[in-house]
PDB file of C-alpha atoms in Angstrom:
ATOM      1  CA  UNK A  30     -13.626 -55.417 -78.654  1.00  0.00           C
ATOM      2  CA  UNK A  31     -12.604 -58.905 -77.654  1.00  0.00           C
ATOM      3  CA  UNK A  32      -9.535 -57.616 -75.875  1.00  0.00           C
ATOM      4  CA  UNK A  33      -9.054 -58.748 -72.302  1.00  0.00           C
ATOM      5  CA  UNK A  34      -7.889 -56.673 -69.386  1.00  0.00           C
ATOM      6  CA  UNK A  35      -4.802 -56.900 -67.247  1.00  0.00           C
ATOM      7  CA  UNK A  36      -4.088 -55.449 -63.871  1.00  0.00           C
ATOM      8  CA  UNK A  37      -2.213 -53.773 -62.568  1.00  0.00           C
ATOM      9  CA  UNK A  38      -1.206 -51.647 -65.555  1.00  0.00           C
ATOM     10  CA  UNK A  39       2.116 -50.972 -63.839  1.00  0.00           C
ATOM     11  CA  UNK A  40       3.941 -52.682 -60.997  1.00  0.00           C
ATOM     12  CA  UNK A  41       7.139 -51.626 -59.255  1.00  0.00           C
ATOM     13  CA  UNK A  42       8.885 -53.977 -56.821  1.00  0.00           C
ATOM     14  CA  UNK A  43      12.293 -54.634 -55.272  1.00  0.00           C
ATOM     15  CA  UNK A  44      14.575 -57.407 -56.414  1.00  0.00           C
ATOM     16  CA  UNK A  45      13.793 -60.643 -54.589  1.00  0.00           C
ATOM     17  CA  UNK A  46      10.094 -59.874 -54.169  1.00  0.00           C
ATOM     18  CA  UNK A  47       7.339 -61.746 -55.975  1.00  0.00           C
ATOM     19  CA  UNK A  48       5.334 -60.120 -58.772  1.00  0.00           C
ATOM     20  CA  UNK A  49       1.724 -61.043 -59.514  1.00  0.00           C
ATOM     21  CA  UNK A  50      -0.159 -59.971 -62.632  1.00  0.00           C
ATOM     22  CA  UNK A  51      -3.786 -60.696 -63.399  1.00  0.00           C
ATOM     23  CA  UNK A  52      -5.636 -61.130 -66.657  1.00  0.00           C
ATOM     24  CA  UNK A  53      -9.364 -61.308 -67.404  1.00  0.00           C
ATOM     25  CA  UNK A  54     -10.870 -62.279 -70.739  1.00  0.00           C
ATOM     26  CA  UNK A  55     -14.283 -62.286 -72.346  1.00  0.00           C
ATOM     27  CA  UNK A  56     -14.839 -65.287 -74.614  1.00  0.00           C
ATOM     28  CA  UNK A  57     -14.422 -69.054 -74.298  1.00  0.00           C
ATOM     29  CA  UNK A  58     -10.840 -70.104 -74.924  1.00  0.00           C
ATOM     30  CA  UNK A  59      -8.745 -73.017 -76.059  1.00  0.00           C
ATOM     31  CA  UNK A  60      -5.703 -71.884 -74.113  1.00  0.00           C
ATOM     32  CA  UNK A  61      -4.190 -68.829 -72.430  1.00  0.00           C
ATOM     33  CA  UNK A  62      -0.614 -67.733 -72.970  1.00  0.00           C
ATOM     34  CA  UNK A  63       1.732 -65.243 -71.322  1.00  0.00           C
ATOM     35  CA  UNK A  64       4.317 -63.237 -73.230  1.00  0.00           C
ATOM     36  CA  UNK A  65       7.077 -60.859 -72.300  1.00  0.00           C
ATOM     37  CA  UNK A  66       8.223 -57.790 -74.221  1.00  0.00           C
ATOM     38  CA  UNK A  67      11.426 -55.903 -73.633  1.00  0.00           C
ATOM     39  CA  UNK A  68      11.283 -52.231 -74.563  1.00  0.00           C
ATOM     40  CA  UNK A  69      10.825 -51.684 -78.307  1.00  0.00           C
ATOM     41  CA  UNK A  70      11.075 -55.364 -79.189  1.00  0.00           C
ATOM     42  CA  UNK A  71       8.811 -58.166 -80.339  1.00  0.00           C
ATOM     43  CA  UNK A  72       7.091 -60.451 -77.847  1.00  0.00           C
ATOM     44  CA  UNK A  73       8.559 -63.665 -76.510  1.00  0.00           C
ATOM     45  CA  UNK A  74       6.410 -66.585 -75.374  1.00  0.00           C
ATOM     46  CA  UNK A  75       6.755 -67.533 -71.686  1.00  0.00           C
ATOM     47  CA  UNK A  76       4.170 -70.155 -70.789  1.00  0.00           C
ATOM     48  CA  UNK A  77       0.902 -71.663 -72.009  1.00  0.00           C
ATOM     49  CA  UNK A  78      -1.964 -73.117 -69.977  1.00  0.00           C
ATOM     50  CA  UNK A  79      -4.761 -75.064 -71.641  1.00  0.00           C
ATOM     51  CA  UNK A  80      -8.416 -74.561 -70.785  1.00  0.00           C
ATOM     52  CA  UNK A  81      -8.580 -77.905 -68.944  1.00  0.00           C
ATOM     53  CA  UNK A  82      -5.594 -77.056 -66.718  1.00  0.00           C
ATOM     54  CA  UNK A  83      -5.727 -75.057 -63.490  1.00  0.00           C
ATOM     55  CA  UNK A  84      -2.084 -74.417 -62.705  1.00  0.00           C
ATOM     56  CA  UNK A  85       1.247 -74.650 -64.454  1.00  0.00           C
ATOM     57  CA  UNK A  86       4.852 -74.009 -63.450  1.00  0.00           C
ATOM     58  CA  UNK A  87       7.958 -73.175 -65.435  1.00  0.00           C
ATOM     59  CA  UNK A  88      11.072 -72.213 -63.497  1.00  0.00           C
ATOM     60  CA  UNK A  89      10.203 -69.088 -61.484  1.00  0.00           C
ATOM     61  CA  UNK A  90       6.867 -68.695 -63.281  1.00  0.00           C
ATOM     62  CA  UNK A  91       3.551 -69.954 -61.984  1.00  0.00           C
ATOM     63  CA  UNK A  92       0.333 -69.525 -63.951  1.00  0.00           C
ATOM     64  CA  UNK A  93      -3.200 -70.208 -62.766  1.00  0.00           C
ATOM     65  CA  UNK A  94      -6.384 -70.330 -64.792  1.00  0.00           C
ATOM     66  CA  UNK A  95      -9.978 -70.067 -63.577  1.00  0.00           C
ATOM     67  CA  UNK A  96     -12.281 -70.590 -66.551  1.00  0.00           C
ATOM     68  CA  UNK A  97     -15.417 -70.032 -64.443  1.00  0.00           C
ATOM     69  CA  UNK A  98     -14.211 -66.501 -63.671  1.00  0.00           C
ATOM     70  CA  UNK A  99     -12.495 -66.077 -67.031  1.00  0.00           C
ATOM     71  CA  UNK A 100      -9.298 -65.024 -65.331  1.00  0.00           C
ATOM     72  CA  UNK A 101      -5.643 -65.973 -65.035  1.00  0.00           C
ATOM     73  CA  UNK A 102      -2.679 -64.869 -62.979  1.00  0.00           C
ATOM     74  CA  UNK A 103       1.057 -64.929 -63.562  1.00  0.00           C
ATOM     75  CA  UNK A 104       3.376 -65.096 -60.569  1.00  0.00           C
ATOM     76  CA  UNK A 105       7.095 -64.408 -60.940  1.00  0.00           C
ATOM     77  CA  UNK A 106       8.934 -65.490 -57.815  1.00  0.00           C
ATOM     78  CA  UNK A 107      12.219 -64.039 -56.523  1.00  0.00           C
ATOM     79  CA  UNK A 108      12.216 -61.320 -59.159  1.00  0.00           C
ATOM     80  CA  UNK A 109      15.413 -59.962 -60.697  1.00  0.00           C
ATOM     81  CA  UNK A 110      16.227 -56.621 -62.332  1.00  0.00           C
ATOM     82  CA  UNK A 111      16.375 -58.526 -65.646  1.00  0.00           C
ATOM     83  CA  UNK A 112      12.655 -59.347 -65.286  1.00  0.00           C
ATOM     84  CA  UNK A 113      11.868 -55.680 -65.959  1.00  0.00           C
ATOM     85  CA  UNK A 114       9.631 -55.761 -69.047  1.00  0.00           C
ATOM     86  CA  UNK A 115       6.004 -55.631 -70.156  1.00  0.00           C
ATOM     87  CA  UNK A 116       3.961 -58.793 -69.702  1.00  0.00           C
ATOM     88  CA  UNK A 117       0.936 -59.682 -71.778  1.00  0.00           C
ATOM     89  CA  UNK A 118      -1.666 -62.394 -71.569  1.00  0.00           C
ATOM     90  CA  UNK A 119      -3.195 -63.742 -74.771  1.00  0.00           C
ATOM     91  CA  UNK A 120      -6.151 -66.023 -75.335  1.00  0.00           C
ATOM     92  CA  UNK A 121      -6.526 -68.352 -78.280  1.00  0.00           C
ATOM     93  CA  UNK A 122     -10.118 -68.974 -79.316  1.00  0.00           C
ATOM     94  CA  UNK A 123     -11.574 -72.012 -81.065  1.00  0.00           C
ATOM     95  CA  UNK A 124     -10.807 -70.470 -84.427  1.00  0.00           C
ATOM     96  CA  UNK A 125      -7.092 -69.988 -83.680  1.00  0.00           C
ATOM     97  CA  UNK A 126      -7.300 -66.232 -83.275  1.00  0.00           C
ATOM     98  CA  UNK A 127      -4.879 -64.861 -80.663  1.00  0.00           C
ATOM     99  CA  UNK A 128      -6.149 -61.867 -78.671  1.00  0.00           C
ATOM    100  CA  UNK A 129      -3.894 -59.924 -76.298  1.00  0.00           C
ATOM    101  CA  UNK A 130      -4.574 -57.948 -73.162  1.00  0.00           C
ATOM    102  CA  UNK A 131      -3.286 -54.439 -72.569  1.00  0.00           C
ATOM    103  CA  UNK A 132      -0.249 -55.566 -70.615  1.00  0.00           C
ATOM    104  CA  UNK A 133       1.401 -54.977 -67.263  1.00  0.00           C
ATOM    105  CA  UNK A 134       4.590 -52.948 -67.102  1.00  0.00           C
ATOM    106  CA  UNK A 135       6.853 -54.512 -64.477  1.00  0.00           C
ATOM    107  CA  UNK A 136       9.785 -52.622 -62.997  1.00  0.00           C
ATOM    108  CA  UNK A 137      12.148 -54.514 -60.694  1.00  0.00           C
ATOM    109  CA  UNK A 138      14.513 -52.258 -58.794  1.00  0.00           C
ATOM    110  CA  UNK A 139      17.929 -53.594 -57.764  1.00  0.00           C
TER     111      UNK A 139
ATOM    112  CA  UNK B   9      15.211 -71.384 -84.529  1.00  0.00           C
ATOM    113  CA  UNK B  10      11.904 -70.041 -85.712  1.00  0.00           C
ATOM    114  CA  UNK B  11      12.306 -66.788 -87.462  1.00  0.00           C
ATOM    115  CA  UNK B  12       9.701 -64.155 -88.237  1.00  0.00           C
ATOM    116  CA  UNK B  13      11.194 -61.315 -90.212  1.00  0.00           C
ATOM    117  CA  UNK B  14       9.594 -57.951 -90.852  1.00  0.00           C
ATOM    118  CA  UNK B  15      10.941 -56.048 -93.823  1.00  0.00           C
ATOM    119  CA  UNK B  16      11.664 -52.762 -92.052  1.00  0.00           C
ATOM    120  CA  UNK B  17      12.445 -51.742 -88.509  1.00  0.00           C
ATOM    121  CA  UNK B  18      11.614 -48.067 -89.028  1.00  0.00           C
ATOM    122  CA  UNK B  19       9.521 -46.476 -91.757  1.00  0.00           C
ATOM    123  CA  UNK B  20       8.463 -42.894 -92.455  1.00  0.00           C
ATOM    124  CA  UNK B  21       5.689 -42.299 -94.991  1.00  0.00           C
ATOM    125  CA  UNK B  22       3.598 -39.359 -96.121  1.00  0.00           C
ATOM    126  CA  UNK B  23      -0.138 -38.984 -95.615  1.00  0.00           C
ATOM    127  CA  UNK B  24      -2.042 -40.542 -98.503  1.00  0.00           C
ATOM    128  CA  UNK B  25       0.736 -42.917 -99.553  1.00  0.00           C
ATOM    129  CA  UNK B  26       0.063 -46.620-100.045  1.00  0.00           C
ATOM    130  CA  UNK B  27       2.243 -48.519 -97.587  1.00  0.00           C
ATOM    131  CA  UNK B  28       3.255 -52.175 -97.631  1.00  0.00           C
ATOM    132  CA  UNK B  29       4.544 -53.938 -94.540  1.00  0.00           C
ATOM    133  CA  UNK B  30       5.988 -57.356 -95.265  1.00  0.00           C
ATOM    134  CA  UNK B  31       6.370 -60.314 -92.942  1.00  0.00           C
ATOM    135  CA  UNK B  32       8.042 -63.650 -93.685  1.00  0.00           C
ATOM    136  CA  UNK B  33       8.196 -66.752 -91.463  1.00  0.00           C
ATOM    137  CA  UNK B  34      10.361 -69.818 -92.018  1.00  0.00           C
ATOM    138  CA  UNK B  35       8.556 -72.450 -89.914  1.00  0.00           C
ATOM    139  CA  UNK B  36       5.763 -73.462 -92.273  1.00  0.00           C
ATOM    140  CA  UNK B  37       3.203 -72.056 -89.825  1.00  0.00           C
ATOM    141  CA  UNK B  38      -0.444 -72.038 -90.857  1.00  0.00           C
ATOM    142  CA  UNK B  39      -1.464 -68.943 -88.873  1.00  0.00           C
ATOM    143  CA  UNK B  40      -0.141 -65.432 -89.306  1.00  0.00           C
ATOM    144  CA  UNK B  41      -1.208 -62.236 -87.559  1.00  0.00           C
ATOM    145  CA  UNK B  42      -0.800 -58.479 -87.823  1.00  0.00           C
ATOM    146  CA  UNK B  43      -1.128 -56.358 -84.686  1.00  0.00           C
ATOM    147  CA  UNK B  44      -0.595 -52.730 -83.915  1.00  0.00           C
ATOM    148  CA  UNK B  45       0.701 -51.636 -80.541  1.00  0.00           C
ATOM    149  CA  UNK B  46       0.019 -48.238 -79.019  1.00  0.00           C
ATOM    150  CA  UNK B  47       0.854 -47.002 -75.505  1.00  0.00           C
ATOM    151  CA  UNK B  48      -1.845 -47.942 -73.008  1.00  0.00           C
ATOM    152  CA  UNK B  49      -3.772 -49.998 -75.568  1.00  0.00           C
ATOM    153  CA  UNK B  50      -1.675 -53.133 -75.719  1.00  0.00           C
ATOM    154  CA  UNK B  51      -1.691 -55.206 -78.909  1.00  0.00           C
ATOM    155  CA  UNK B  52      -4.771 -54.952 -81.071  1.00  0.00           C
ATOM    156  CA  UNK B  53      -5.401 -57.484 -83.813  1.00  0.00           C
ATOM    157  CA  UNK B  54      -5.770 -55.997 -87.288  1.00  0.00           C
ATOM    158  CA  UNK B  55      -6.006 -59.153 -89.416  1.00  0.00           C
ATOM    159  CA  UNK B  56      -5.479 -62.874 -89.016  1.00  0.00           C
ATOM    160  CA  UNK B  57      -4.771 -65.434 -91.739  1.00  0.00           C
ATOM    161  CA  UNK B  58      -5.218 -69.178 -91.139  1.00  0.00           C
ATOM    162  CA  UNK B  59      -4.166 -70.362 -94.599  1.00  0.00           C
ATOM    163  CA  UNK B  60      -3.026 -69.117 -97.981  1.00  0.00           C
ATOM    164  CA  UNK B  61      -5.544 -66.610 -99.341  1.00  0.00           C
ATOM    165  CA  UNK B  62      -7.691 -66.959 -96.207  1.00  0.00           C
ATOM    166  CA  UNK B  63      -8.112 -64.056 -93.815  1.00  0.00           C
ATOM    167  CA  UNK B  64     -10.280 -62.822 -90.996  1.00  0.00           C
ATOM    168  CA  UNK B  65     -10.765 -59.340 -89.674  1.00  0.00           C
ATOM    169  CA  UNK B  66      -9.510 -58.566 -86.222  1.00  0.00           C
ATOM    170  CA  UNK B  67     -10.665 -55.800 -83.912  1.00  0.00           C
ATOM    171  CA  UNK B  68      -9.411 -52.840 -85.979  1.00  0.00           C
ATOM    172  CA  UNK B  69      -9.328 -53.670 -89.720  1.00  0.00           C
ATOM    173  CA  UNK B  70     -10.505 -50.263 -90.964  1.00  0.00           C
ATOM    174  CA  UNK B  71      -7.969 -48.600 -93.226  1.00  0.00           C
ATOM    175  CA  UNK B  72      -5.977 -51.820 -93.682  1.00  0.00           C
ATOM    176  CA  UNK B  73      -5.984 -54.785 -96.022  1.00  0.00           C
ATOM    177  CA  UNK B  74      -3.829 -57.910 -96.163  1.00  0.00           C
ATOM    178  CA  UNK B  75      -2.464 -60.336 -98.694  1.00  0.00           C
ATOM    179  CA  UNK B  76      -1.334 -63.924 -98.251  1.00  0.00           C
ATOM    180  CA  UNK B  77      -0.412 -65.396-101.613  1.00  0.00           C
ATOM    181  CA  UNK B  78       2.234 -67.746-100.203  1.00  0.00           C
ATOM    182  CA  UNK B  79       2.221 -69.584 -96.897  1.00  0.00           C
ATOM    183  CA  UNK B  80       5.388 -67.939 -95.604  1.00  0.00           C
ATOM    184  CA  UNK B  81       4.493 -64.333 -96.430  1.00  0.00           C
ATOM    185  CA  UNK B  82       1.803 -62.090 -94.972  1.00  0.00           C
ATOM    186  CA  UNK B  83       1.594 -58.488 -96.098  1.00  0.00           C
ATOM    187  CA  UNK B  84      -0.218 -55.613 -94.418  1.00  0.00           C
ATOM    188  CA  UNK B  85      -1.332 -52.798 -96.705  1.00  0.00           C
ATOM    189  CA  UNK B  86      -2.297 -49.310 -95.677  1.00  0.00           C
ATOM    190  CA  UNK B  87      -4.352 -48.174 -98.650  1.00  0.00           C
ATOM    191  CA  UNK B  88      -3.976 -44.455 -97.905  1.00  0.00           C
ATOM    192  CA  UNK B  89      -1.797 -43.794 -94.890  1.00  0.00           C
ATOM    193  CA  UNK B  90      -3.067 -41.368 -92.285  1.00  0.00           C
ATOM    194  CA  UNK B  91      -1.375 -39.851 -89.241  1.00  0.00           C
ATOM    195  CA  UNK B  92      -3.528 -41.932 -86.876  1.00  0.00           C
ATOM    196  CA  UNK B  93      -1.877 -45.029 -88.319  1.00  0.00           C
ATOM    197  CA  UNK B  94       1.449 -43.992 -86.814  1.00  0.00           C
ATOM    198  CA  UNK B  95       2.215 -46.955 -84.577  1.00  0.00           C
ATOM    199  CA  UNK B  96       4.341 -50.028 -83.914  1.00  0.00           C
ATOM    200  CA  UNK B  97       3.253 -52.920 -86.134  1.00  0.00           C
ATOM    201  CA  UNK B  98       3.959 -56.477 -85.066  1.00  0.00           C
ATOM    202  CA  UNK B  99       3.685 -59.613 -87.162  1.00  0.00           C
ATOM    203  CA  UNK B 100       3.413 -63.091 -85.645  1.00  0.00           C
ATOM    204  CA  UNK B 101       2.991 -66.677 -86.770  1.00  0.00           C
ATOM    205  CA  UNK B 102       1.833 -69.860 -85.044  1.00  0.00           C
ATOM    206  CA  UNK B 103       0.773 -73.442 -85.631  1.00  0.00           C
ATOM    207  CA  UNK B 104      -2.928 -74.311 -85.688  1.00  0.00           C
ATOM    208  CA  UNK B 105      -4.918 -75.520 -82.709  1.00  0.00           C
ATOM    209  CA  UNK B 106      -4.006 -78.890 -81.257  1.00  0.00           C
ATOM    210  CA  UNK B 107      -0.293 -78.688 -81.950  1.00  0.00           C
ATOM    211  CA  UNK B 108       2.115 -76.288 -80.276  1.00  0.00           C
ATOM    212  CA  UNK B 109       0.265 -72.982 -80.532  1.00  0.00           C
ATOM    213  CA  UNK B 110       2.787 -70.507 -79.177  1.00  0.00           C
ATOM    214  CA  UNK B 111       3.191 -67.468 -81.409  1.00  0.00           C
ATOM    215  CA  UNK B 112       6.525 -66.192 -82.665  1.00  0.00           C
ATOM    216  CA  UNK B 113       6.918 -62.484 -83.274  1.00  0.00           C
ATOM    217  CA  UNK B 114       8.936 -60.340 -85.595  1.00  0.00           C
ATOM    218  CA  UNK B 115      10.983 -57.459 -84.239  1.00  0.00           C
ATOM    219  CA  UNK B 116       8.311 -54.903 -85.139  1.00  0.00           C
ATOM    220  CA  UNK B 117       8.063 -52.024 -87.612  1.00  0.00           C
ATOM    221  CA  UNK B 118       7.742 -48.542 -86.180  1.00  0.00           C
ATOM    222  CA  UNK B 119       5.766 -46.606 -88.770  1.00  0.00           C
ATOM    223  CA  UNK B 120       5.522 -42.836 -88.700  1.00  0.00           C
ATOM    224  CA  UNK B 121       3.057 -41.125 -91.046  1.00  0.00           C
ATOM    225  CA  UNK B 122       3.759 -37.421 -91.563  1.00  0.00           C
TER     226      UNK B 122
END
């Protein structure tokens, strides 16, 4: 399987705390993307980082990429109850195929 | 707004039936994908299409086939449905490499095979 791995599988934090999720992948990539999924819904794109970038910010999101370790992390700062969702990383290979990790289930308690 | 529409939200089929899941996108995207999502396993790629009539197998193509006769439509076919194909099926579309490659997803089809 080409599927990457995410950890932790589940994360429970209090509102206002930061949440960090990690993603490892197996093949060379063109870019890495993070998506969010609310329960029972389709996925929504959050942020993309290209293989020649090391860090990217978007609002309360910060993504890092280490291609030598084939890993990425997503940091959500000052979390809110509304951030409760599943978060997935996805890698796009040279052929355009998009492969997802297994996801991290984030629960933010008010 | 980009829209990816899956034909059914919920579907119940009998074992052995031929099942068609339809997906339509309205953004002229080159790439389209079919995934299945199961608890603890994340999204697994079934098939990928990068152009009309072009397709590539994903990680779990067994028991499935696809059809892409028009750019906007990508169909997933379960030739003979089995209970282990009970799952959430997600369709997505995206632009090719080098442009804006974020994927847009449909709302999902929850298929139950009895």
